Short mmCIF file of C-alpha atoms and ligand atoms in Angstrom, two decimals:
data_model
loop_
_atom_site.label_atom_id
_atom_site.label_comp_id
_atom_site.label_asym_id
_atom_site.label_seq_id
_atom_site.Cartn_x
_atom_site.Cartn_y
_atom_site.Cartn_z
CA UNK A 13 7.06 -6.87 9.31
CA UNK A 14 5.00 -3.90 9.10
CA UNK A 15 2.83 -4.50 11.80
CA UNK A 16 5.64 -2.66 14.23
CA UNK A 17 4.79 0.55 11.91
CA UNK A 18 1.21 0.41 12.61
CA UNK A 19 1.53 -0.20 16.17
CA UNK A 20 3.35 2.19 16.42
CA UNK A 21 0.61 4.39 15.26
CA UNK A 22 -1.71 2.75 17.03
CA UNK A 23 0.20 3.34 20.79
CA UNK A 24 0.63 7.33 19.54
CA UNK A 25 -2.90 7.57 19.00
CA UNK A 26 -4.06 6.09 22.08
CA UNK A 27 -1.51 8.15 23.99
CA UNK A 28 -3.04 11.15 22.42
CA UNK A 29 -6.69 10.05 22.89
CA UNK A 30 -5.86 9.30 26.70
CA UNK A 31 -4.66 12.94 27.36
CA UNK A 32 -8.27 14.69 26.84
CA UNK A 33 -9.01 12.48 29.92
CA UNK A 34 -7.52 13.81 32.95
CA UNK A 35 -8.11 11.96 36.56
CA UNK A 36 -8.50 9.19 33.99
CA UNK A 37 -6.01 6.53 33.54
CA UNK A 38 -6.36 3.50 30.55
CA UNK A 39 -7.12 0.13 31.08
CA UNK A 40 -8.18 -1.08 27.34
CA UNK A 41 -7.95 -0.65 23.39
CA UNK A 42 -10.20 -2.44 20.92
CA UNK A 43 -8.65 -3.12 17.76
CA UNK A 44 -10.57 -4.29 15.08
CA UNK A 45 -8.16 -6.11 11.78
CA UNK A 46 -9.93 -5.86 8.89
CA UNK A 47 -9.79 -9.08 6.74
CA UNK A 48 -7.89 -7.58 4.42
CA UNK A 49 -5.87 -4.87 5.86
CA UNK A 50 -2.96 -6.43 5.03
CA UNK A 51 -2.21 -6.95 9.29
CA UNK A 52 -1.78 -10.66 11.35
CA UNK A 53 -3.61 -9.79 14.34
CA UNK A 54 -0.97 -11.80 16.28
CA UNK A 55 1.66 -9.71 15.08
CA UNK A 56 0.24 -6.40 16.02
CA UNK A 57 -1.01 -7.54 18.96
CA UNK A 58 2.75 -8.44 20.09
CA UNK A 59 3.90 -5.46 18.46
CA UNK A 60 1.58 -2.83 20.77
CA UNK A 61 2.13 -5.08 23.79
CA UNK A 62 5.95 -4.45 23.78
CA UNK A 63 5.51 -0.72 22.52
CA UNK A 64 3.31 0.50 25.04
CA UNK A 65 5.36 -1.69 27.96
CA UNK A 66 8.02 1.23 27.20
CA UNK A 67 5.41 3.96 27.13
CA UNK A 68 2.63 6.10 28.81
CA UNK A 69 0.14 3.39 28.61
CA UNK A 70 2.04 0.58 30.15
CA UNK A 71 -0.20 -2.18 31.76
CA UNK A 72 -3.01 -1.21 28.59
CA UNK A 73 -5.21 -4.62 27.94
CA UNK A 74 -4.61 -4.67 24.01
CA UNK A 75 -8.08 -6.45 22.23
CA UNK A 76 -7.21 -7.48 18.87
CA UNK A 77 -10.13 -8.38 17.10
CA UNK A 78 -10.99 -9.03 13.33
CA UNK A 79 -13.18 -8.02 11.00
CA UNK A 80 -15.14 -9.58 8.34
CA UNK A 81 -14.51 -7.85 4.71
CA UNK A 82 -18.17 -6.37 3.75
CA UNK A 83 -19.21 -4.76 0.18
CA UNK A 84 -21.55 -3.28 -1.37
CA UNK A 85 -22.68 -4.14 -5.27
CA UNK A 86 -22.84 -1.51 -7.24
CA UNK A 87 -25.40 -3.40 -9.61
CA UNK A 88 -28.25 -4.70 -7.10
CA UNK A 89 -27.07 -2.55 -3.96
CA UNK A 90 -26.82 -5.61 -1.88
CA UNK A 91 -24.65 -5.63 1.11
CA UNK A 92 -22.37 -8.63 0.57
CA UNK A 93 -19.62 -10.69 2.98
CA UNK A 94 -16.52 -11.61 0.79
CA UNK A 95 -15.36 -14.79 1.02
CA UNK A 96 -12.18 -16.21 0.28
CA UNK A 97 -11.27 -13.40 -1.11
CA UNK A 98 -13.96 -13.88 -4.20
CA UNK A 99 -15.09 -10.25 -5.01
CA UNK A 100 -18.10 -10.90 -7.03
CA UNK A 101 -21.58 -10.36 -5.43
CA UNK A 102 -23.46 -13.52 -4.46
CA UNK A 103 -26.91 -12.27 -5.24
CA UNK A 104 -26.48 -11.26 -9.14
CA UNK A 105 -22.82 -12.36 -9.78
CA UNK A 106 -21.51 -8.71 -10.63
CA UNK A 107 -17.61 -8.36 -9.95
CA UNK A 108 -18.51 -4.56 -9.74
CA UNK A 109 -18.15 -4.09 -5.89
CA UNK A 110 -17.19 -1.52 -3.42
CA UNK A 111 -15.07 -2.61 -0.40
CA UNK A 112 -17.18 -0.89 2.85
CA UNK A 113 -15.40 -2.26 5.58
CA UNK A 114 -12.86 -4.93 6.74
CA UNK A 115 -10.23 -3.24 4.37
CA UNK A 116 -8.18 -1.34 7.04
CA UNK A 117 -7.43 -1.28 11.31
CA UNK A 118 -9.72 0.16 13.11
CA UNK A 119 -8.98 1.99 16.67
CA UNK A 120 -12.54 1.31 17.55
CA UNK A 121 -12.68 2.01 21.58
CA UNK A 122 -10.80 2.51 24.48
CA UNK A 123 -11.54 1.97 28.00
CA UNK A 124 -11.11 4.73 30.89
CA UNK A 125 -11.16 4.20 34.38
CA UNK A 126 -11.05 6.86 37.10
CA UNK A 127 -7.50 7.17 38.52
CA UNK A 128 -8.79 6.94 42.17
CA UNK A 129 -10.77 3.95 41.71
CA UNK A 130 -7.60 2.40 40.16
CA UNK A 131 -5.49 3.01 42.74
CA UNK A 132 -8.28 1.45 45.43
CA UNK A 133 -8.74 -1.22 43.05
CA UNK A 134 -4.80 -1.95 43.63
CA UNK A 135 -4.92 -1.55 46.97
CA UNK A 136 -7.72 -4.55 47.50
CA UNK B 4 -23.32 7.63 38.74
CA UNK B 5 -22.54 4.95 41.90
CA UNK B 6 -19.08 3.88 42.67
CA UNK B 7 -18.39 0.90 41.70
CA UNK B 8 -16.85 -1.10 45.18
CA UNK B 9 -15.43 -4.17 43.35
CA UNK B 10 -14.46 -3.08 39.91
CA UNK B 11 -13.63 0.56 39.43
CA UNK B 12 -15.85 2.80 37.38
CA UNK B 13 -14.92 2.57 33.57
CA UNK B 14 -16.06 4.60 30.95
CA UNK B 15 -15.43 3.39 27.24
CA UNK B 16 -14.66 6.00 24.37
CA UNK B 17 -15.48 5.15 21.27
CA UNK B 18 -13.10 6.37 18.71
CA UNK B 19 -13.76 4.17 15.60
CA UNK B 20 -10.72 5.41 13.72
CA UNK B 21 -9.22 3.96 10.52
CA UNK B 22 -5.41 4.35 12.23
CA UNK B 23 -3.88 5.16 8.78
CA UNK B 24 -6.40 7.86 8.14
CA UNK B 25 -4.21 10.71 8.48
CA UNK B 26 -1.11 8.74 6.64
CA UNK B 27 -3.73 8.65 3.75
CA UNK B 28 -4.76 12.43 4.38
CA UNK B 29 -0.56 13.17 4.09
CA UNK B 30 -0.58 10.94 1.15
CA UNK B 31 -3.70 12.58 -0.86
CA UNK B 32 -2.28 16.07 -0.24
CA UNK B 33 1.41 14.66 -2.40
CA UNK B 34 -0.73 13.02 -5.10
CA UNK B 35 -2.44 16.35 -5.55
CA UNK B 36 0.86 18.36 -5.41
CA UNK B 37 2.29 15.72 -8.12
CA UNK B 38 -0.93 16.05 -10.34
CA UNK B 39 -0.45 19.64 -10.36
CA UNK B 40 3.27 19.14 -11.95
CA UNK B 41 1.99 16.81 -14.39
CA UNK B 42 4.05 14.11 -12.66
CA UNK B 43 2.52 10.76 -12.86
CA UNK B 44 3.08 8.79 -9.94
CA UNK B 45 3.53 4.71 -10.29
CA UNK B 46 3.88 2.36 -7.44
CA UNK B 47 5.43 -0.53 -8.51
CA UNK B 48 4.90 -3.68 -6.01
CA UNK B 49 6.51 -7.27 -6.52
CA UNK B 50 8.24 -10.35 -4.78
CA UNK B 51 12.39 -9.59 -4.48
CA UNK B 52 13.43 -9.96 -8.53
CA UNK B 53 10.89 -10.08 -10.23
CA UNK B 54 12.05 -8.14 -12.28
CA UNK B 55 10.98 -4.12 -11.20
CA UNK B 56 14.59 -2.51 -12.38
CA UNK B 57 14.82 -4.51 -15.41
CA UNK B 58 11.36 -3.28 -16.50
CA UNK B 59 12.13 0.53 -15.65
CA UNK B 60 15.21 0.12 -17.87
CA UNK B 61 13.19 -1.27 -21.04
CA UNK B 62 10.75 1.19 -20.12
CA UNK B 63 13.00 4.39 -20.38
CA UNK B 64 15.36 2.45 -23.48
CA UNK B 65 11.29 2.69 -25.09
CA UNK B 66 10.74 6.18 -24.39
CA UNK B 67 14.09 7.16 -25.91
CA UNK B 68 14.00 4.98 -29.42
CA UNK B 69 10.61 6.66 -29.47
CA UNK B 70 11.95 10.09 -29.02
CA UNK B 71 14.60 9.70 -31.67
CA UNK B 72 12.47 8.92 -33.89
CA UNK B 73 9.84 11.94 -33.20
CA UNK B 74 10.66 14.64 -31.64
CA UNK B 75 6.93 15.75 -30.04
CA UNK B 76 6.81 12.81 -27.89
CA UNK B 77 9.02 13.27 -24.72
CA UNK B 78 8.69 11.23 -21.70
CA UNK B 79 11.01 12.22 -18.71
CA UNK B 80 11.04 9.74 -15.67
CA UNK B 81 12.34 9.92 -11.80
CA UNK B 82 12.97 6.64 -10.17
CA UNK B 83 12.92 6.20 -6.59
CA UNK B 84 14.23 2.83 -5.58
CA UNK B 85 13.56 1.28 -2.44
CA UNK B 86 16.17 -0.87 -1.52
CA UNK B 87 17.25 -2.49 2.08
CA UNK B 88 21.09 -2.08 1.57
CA UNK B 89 22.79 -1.30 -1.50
CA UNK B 90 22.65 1.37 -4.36
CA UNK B 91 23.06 -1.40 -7.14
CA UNK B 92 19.43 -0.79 -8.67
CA UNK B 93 20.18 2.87 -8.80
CA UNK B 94 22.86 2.61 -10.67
CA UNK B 95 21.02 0.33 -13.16
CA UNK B 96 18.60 3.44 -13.76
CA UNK B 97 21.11 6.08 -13.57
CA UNK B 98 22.05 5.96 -17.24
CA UNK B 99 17.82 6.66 -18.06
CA UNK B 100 16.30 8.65 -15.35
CA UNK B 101 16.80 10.86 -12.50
CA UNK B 102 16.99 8.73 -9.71
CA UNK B 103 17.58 8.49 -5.92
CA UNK B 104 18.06 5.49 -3.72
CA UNK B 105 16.09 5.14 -0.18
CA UNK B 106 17.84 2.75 1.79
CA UNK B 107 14.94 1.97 4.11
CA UNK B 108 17.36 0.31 6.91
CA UNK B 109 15.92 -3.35 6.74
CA UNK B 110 12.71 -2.06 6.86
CA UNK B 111 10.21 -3.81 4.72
CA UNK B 112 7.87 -1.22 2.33
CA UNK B 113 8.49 2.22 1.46
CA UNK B 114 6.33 4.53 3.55
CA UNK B 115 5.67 8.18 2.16
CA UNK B 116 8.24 10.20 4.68
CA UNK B 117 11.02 8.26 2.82
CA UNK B 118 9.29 9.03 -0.96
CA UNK B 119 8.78 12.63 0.41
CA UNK B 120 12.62 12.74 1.30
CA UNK B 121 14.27 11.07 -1.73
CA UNK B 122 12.22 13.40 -4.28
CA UNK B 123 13.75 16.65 -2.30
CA UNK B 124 17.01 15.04 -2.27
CA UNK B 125 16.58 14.60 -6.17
CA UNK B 126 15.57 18.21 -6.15
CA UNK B 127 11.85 17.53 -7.25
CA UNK B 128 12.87 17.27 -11.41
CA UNK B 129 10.61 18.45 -14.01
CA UNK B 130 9.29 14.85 -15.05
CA UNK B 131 6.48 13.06 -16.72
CA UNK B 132 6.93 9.87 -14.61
CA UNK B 133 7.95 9.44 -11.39
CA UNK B 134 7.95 5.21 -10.57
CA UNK B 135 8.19 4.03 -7.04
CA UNK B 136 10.17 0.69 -7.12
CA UNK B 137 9.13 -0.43 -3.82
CA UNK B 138 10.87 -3.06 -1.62
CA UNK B 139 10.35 -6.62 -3.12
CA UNK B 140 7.86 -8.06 -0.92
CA UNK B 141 3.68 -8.58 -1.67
CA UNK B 142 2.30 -8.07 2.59
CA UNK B 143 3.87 -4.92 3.64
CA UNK B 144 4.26 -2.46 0.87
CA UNK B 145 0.63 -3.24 0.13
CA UNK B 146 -0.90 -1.54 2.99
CA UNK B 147 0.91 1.51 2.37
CA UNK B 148 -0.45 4.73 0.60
CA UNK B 149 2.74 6.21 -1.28
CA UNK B 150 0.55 8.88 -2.64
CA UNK B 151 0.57 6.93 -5.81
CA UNK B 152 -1.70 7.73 -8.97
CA UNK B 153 -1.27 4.06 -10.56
CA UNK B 154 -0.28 0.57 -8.57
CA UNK B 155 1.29 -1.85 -10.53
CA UNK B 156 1.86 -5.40 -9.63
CA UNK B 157 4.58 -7.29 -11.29
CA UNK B 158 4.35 -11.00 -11.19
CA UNK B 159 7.68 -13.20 -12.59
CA UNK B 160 6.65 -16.56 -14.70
CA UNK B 161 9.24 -17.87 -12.31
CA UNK B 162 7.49 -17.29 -8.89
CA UNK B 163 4.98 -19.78 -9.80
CA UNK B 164 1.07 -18.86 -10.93
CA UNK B 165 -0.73 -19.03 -7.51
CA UNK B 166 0.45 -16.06 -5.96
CA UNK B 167 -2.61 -14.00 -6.17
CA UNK B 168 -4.82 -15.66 -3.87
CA UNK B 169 -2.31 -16.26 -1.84
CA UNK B 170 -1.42 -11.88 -1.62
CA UNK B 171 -5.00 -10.57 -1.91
CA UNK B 172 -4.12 -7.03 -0.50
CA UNK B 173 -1.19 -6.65 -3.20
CA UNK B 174 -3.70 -7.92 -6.25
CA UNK B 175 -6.66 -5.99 -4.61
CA UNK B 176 -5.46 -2.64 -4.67
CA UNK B 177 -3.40 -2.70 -7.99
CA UNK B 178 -5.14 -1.25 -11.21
CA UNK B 179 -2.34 -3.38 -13.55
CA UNK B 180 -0.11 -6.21 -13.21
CA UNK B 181 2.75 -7.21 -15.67
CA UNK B 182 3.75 -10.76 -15.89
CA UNK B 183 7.52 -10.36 -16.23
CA UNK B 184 9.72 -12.50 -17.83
CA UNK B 185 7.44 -14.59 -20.37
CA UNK B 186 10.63 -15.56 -22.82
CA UNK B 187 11.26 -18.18 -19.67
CA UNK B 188 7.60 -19.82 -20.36
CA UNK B 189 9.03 -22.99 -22.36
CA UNK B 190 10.82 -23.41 -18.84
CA UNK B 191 8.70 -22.64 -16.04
CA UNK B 192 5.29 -24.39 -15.00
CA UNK B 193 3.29 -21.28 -15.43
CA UNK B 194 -0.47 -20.74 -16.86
CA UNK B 195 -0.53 -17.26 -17.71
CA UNK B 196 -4.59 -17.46 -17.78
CA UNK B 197 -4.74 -19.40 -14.59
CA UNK B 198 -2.64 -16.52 -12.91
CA UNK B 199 -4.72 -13.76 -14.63
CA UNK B 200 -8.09 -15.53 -13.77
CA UNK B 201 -7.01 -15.39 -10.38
CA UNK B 202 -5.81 -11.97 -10.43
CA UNK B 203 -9.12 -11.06 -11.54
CA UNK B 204 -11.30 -12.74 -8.82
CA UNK B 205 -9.47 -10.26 -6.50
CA UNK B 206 -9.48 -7.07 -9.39
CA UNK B 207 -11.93 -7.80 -11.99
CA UNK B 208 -10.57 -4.52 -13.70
CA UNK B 209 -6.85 -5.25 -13.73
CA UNK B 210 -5.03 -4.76 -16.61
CA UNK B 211 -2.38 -7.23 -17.63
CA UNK B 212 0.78 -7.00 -19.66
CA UNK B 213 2.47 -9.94 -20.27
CA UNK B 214 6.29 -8.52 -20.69
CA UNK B 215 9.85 -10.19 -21.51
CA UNK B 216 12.28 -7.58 -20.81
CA UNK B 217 15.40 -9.31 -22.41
CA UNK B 218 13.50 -10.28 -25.76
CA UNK B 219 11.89 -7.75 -25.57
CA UNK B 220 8.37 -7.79 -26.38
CA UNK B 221 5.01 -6.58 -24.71
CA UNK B 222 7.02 -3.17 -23.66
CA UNK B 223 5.33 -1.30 -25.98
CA UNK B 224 1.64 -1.76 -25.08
CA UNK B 225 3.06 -1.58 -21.13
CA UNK B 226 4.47 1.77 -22.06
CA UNK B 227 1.38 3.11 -24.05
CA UNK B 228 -0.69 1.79 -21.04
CA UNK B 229 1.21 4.05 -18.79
CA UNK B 230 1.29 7.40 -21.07
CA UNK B 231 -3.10 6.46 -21.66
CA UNK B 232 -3.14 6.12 -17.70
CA UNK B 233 -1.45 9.20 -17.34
CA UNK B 234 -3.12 11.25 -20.29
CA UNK B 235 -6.63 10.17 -18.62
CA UNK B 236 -5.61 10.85 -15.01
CA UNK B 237 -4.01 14.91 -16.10
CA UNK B 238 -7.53 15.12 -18.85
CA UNK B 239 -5.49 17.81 -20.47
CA UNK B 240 -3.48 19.42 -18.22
CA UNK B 241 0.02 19.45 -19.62
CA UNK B 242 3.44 19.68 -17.77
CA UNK B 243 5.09 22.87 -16.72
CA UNK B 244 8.43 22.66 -18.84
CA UNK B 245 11.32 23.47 -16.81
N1 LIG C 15 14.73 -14.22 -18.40
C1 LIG C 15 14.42 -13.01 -17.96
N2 LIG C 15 15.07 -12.52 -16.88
C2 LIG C 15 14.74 -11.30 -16.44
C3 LIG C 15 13.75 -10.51 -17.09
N3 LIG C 15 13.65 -9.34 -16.39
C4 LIG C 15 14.53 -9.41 -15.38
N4 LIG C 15 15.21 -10.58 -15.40
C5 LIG C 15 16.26 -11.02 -14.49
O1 LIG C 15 15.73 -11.20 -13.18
C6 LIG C 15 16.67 -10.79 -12.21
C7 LIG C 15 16.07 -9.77 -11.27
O2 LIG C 15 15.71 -8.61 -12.00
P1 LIG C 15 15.56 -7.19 -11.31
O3 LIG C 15 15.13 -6.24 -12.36
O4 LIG C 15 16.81 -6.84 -10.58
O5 LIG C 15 14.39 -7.47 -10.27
P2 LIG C 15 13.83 -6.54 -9.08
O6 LIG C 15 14.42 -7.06 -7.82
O7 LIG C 15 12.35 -6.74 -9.10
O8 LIG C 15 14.23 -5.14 -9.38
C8 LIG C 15 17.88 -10.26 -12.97
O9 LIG C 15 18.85 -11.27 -13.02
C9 LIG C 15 17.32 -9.97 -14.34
O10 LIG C 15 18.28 -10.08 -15.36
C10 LIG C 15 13.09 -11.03 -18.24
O11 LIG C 15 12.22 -10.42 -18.86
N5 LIG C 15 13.47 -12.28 -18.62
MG1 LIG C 16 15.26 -3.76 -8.21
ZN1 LIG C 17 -25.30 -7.73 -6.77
#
């Protein structure tokens, strides 16, 4: 499944992200799933747990959340939920809509915590 | 900012990335390069024989009746074929079209690296067409950008007619969909409008070509789709001749 490939992304990023931070170390990612990105949270969520266990970011609380699949009509301009899949707008019944979010994965946030506070953390 | 004595101070980043963003900025950057050529780029998407190498053959057989029989209409086409383990499919197309195999290990879509690769190793031929036959399988290959101009969705009278709600992604983000194999309808419980009315509710603008590759019929108006696509997409730029 392709949900290794995307993890894989996912951990590189993060590693990346993690380095502007020094005398920082990571404790968690938010992951957002779109609806329709195609991912099974599930999947990816086992997928960055066992990539980052051989990495930088080892210990890294992975939140995989998802994401409803919102559009916008291009007819009446209303901001629609799609459900089921059904991409017609609910308020005038035009099939002429624009996918805004929900559509992809989204590396929404991640979660610092001072190195030295870490380690007393541990130490408690 | 106090020190926190019984959780450690955290600060949260917010990054709010779409993590194939720059996959899609690597992907853009090869549909512009291909535009430039003139090379149309197809994606073609569909469950494991539906029938993706058959069609390419009919396709190219098409192109050259057509050519015979006037000599200002000249379609060349590159195939690369995604395939998990064997070369068979390229040998299929060898006869028509330039063609490379990318033997994507066991993996389950094509990503662009590979495309990127196999139209080097082909030597990047002068070409009107270049198809994508990507690995047979409706999750993966749908969430990848292969720099494609036109996605193409081929659904088999044979696979039954409620696979498009049950593949969203695939039918979302293709602009046409053949049915394949419609000289087995007599045989199969398949409603063409039931599959097309689904089809729909996730594209509303797909285009459908209802296809029998061993009859053949519908190959023509599939082909002619593909050169209008094309024509459209290029508005009048025409192909450096090589
Ligand atoms: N009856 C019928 N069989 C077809 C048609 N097109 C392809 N096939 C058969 O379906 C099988 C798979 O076709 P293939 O092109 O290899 O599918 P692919 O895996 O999608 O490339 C082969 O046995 C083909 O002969 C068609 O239009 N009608
Ligand atoms: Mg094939
Ligand atoms: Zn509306």
């Amino acid at each position: 499944m392709h949900e290794m490939s995307i993890a894989r992304s996912l951990v590189v990023q993060v590693i990346d992200l993690t380095r502007d931070q020094p005398g920082q170390s990571l404790s968690s990612v938010r992951v957002r799933v779109g609806e329709l990105a195609g991912v099974e949270p599930q999947l990816l969520l086992a997928a960055c747990e066992m990539l980052a266990e051989e990495s930088a970011i080892a210990n890294t609380r992975w939140e995989i959340l998802s994401q409803p699949l919102l559009a916008s009509c291009e007819l009446c301009g209303e901001t629609i939920e799609i459900r089921g899949f059904c991409f017609a707008c609910n308020h005038c019944g035009s099939t002429s809509v624009r996918v805004t979010s929900g559509d992809a994965v989204i590396l929404e946030q991640i979660t610092m915590v001072a190195m030295q506070a870490a380690a007393e953390d541990r130490e408690r | 900012m106090t020190q926190a004595t019984h959780h450690p101070a955290e600060r949260v980043i917010i990054v709010q990335r779409d993590v194939q963003q720059s996959a899609r900025l690597v992907a853009d950057v090869f549909r512009q390069a291909m535009r430039s050529r003139g090379t149309f780029v197809v994606n073609l998407l569909s469950s494991p024989g539906a029938g993706k190498t058959t069609l390419l053959q009919a396709t190219a057989q098409h192109w050259r009746t057509e050519e015979a029989r006037s000599d200002d209409r000249r379609y060349r086409m590159a195939v690369l074929v995604g395939d998990i383990a064997t070369d068979r499919d390229a040998q299929r197309l060898a006869p028509y079209a330039t063609v490379a195999q990318l033997t994507t290990g066991g993996a389950c879509h094509l990503d662009l690296s590979l495309v990127q690769r196999g139209w080097d190793a082909m030597q990047q031929p002068a070409c009107e067409f270049l198809f994508l036959e990507n690995v047979g399988n409706l999750v993966c290959p749908a969430a990848h950008d292969l720099g494609e101009h036109l996605r193409v969705i081929l659904l088999s009278t044979t696979e039954g007619d409620d696979k498009p709600a049950k593949y969203p992604k695939a039918f979302r983000t293709s602009q046409g969909m053949v049915i394949s194999k419609t000289d087995l309808l007599p045989h199969v419980p398949f409603s063409c409008d039931a599959a097309v009315a689904d089809a729909r509710r996730l594209q509303p603008d797909l285009a459908v070509f209802p296809v029998s590759a061993l009859q053949p019929t519908g190959i023509a108006a599939w082909c002619q789709y593909l050169v209008d696509q094309r024509t459209k997409f290029l508005n009048g730029h025409t192909i450096n001749s090589t």
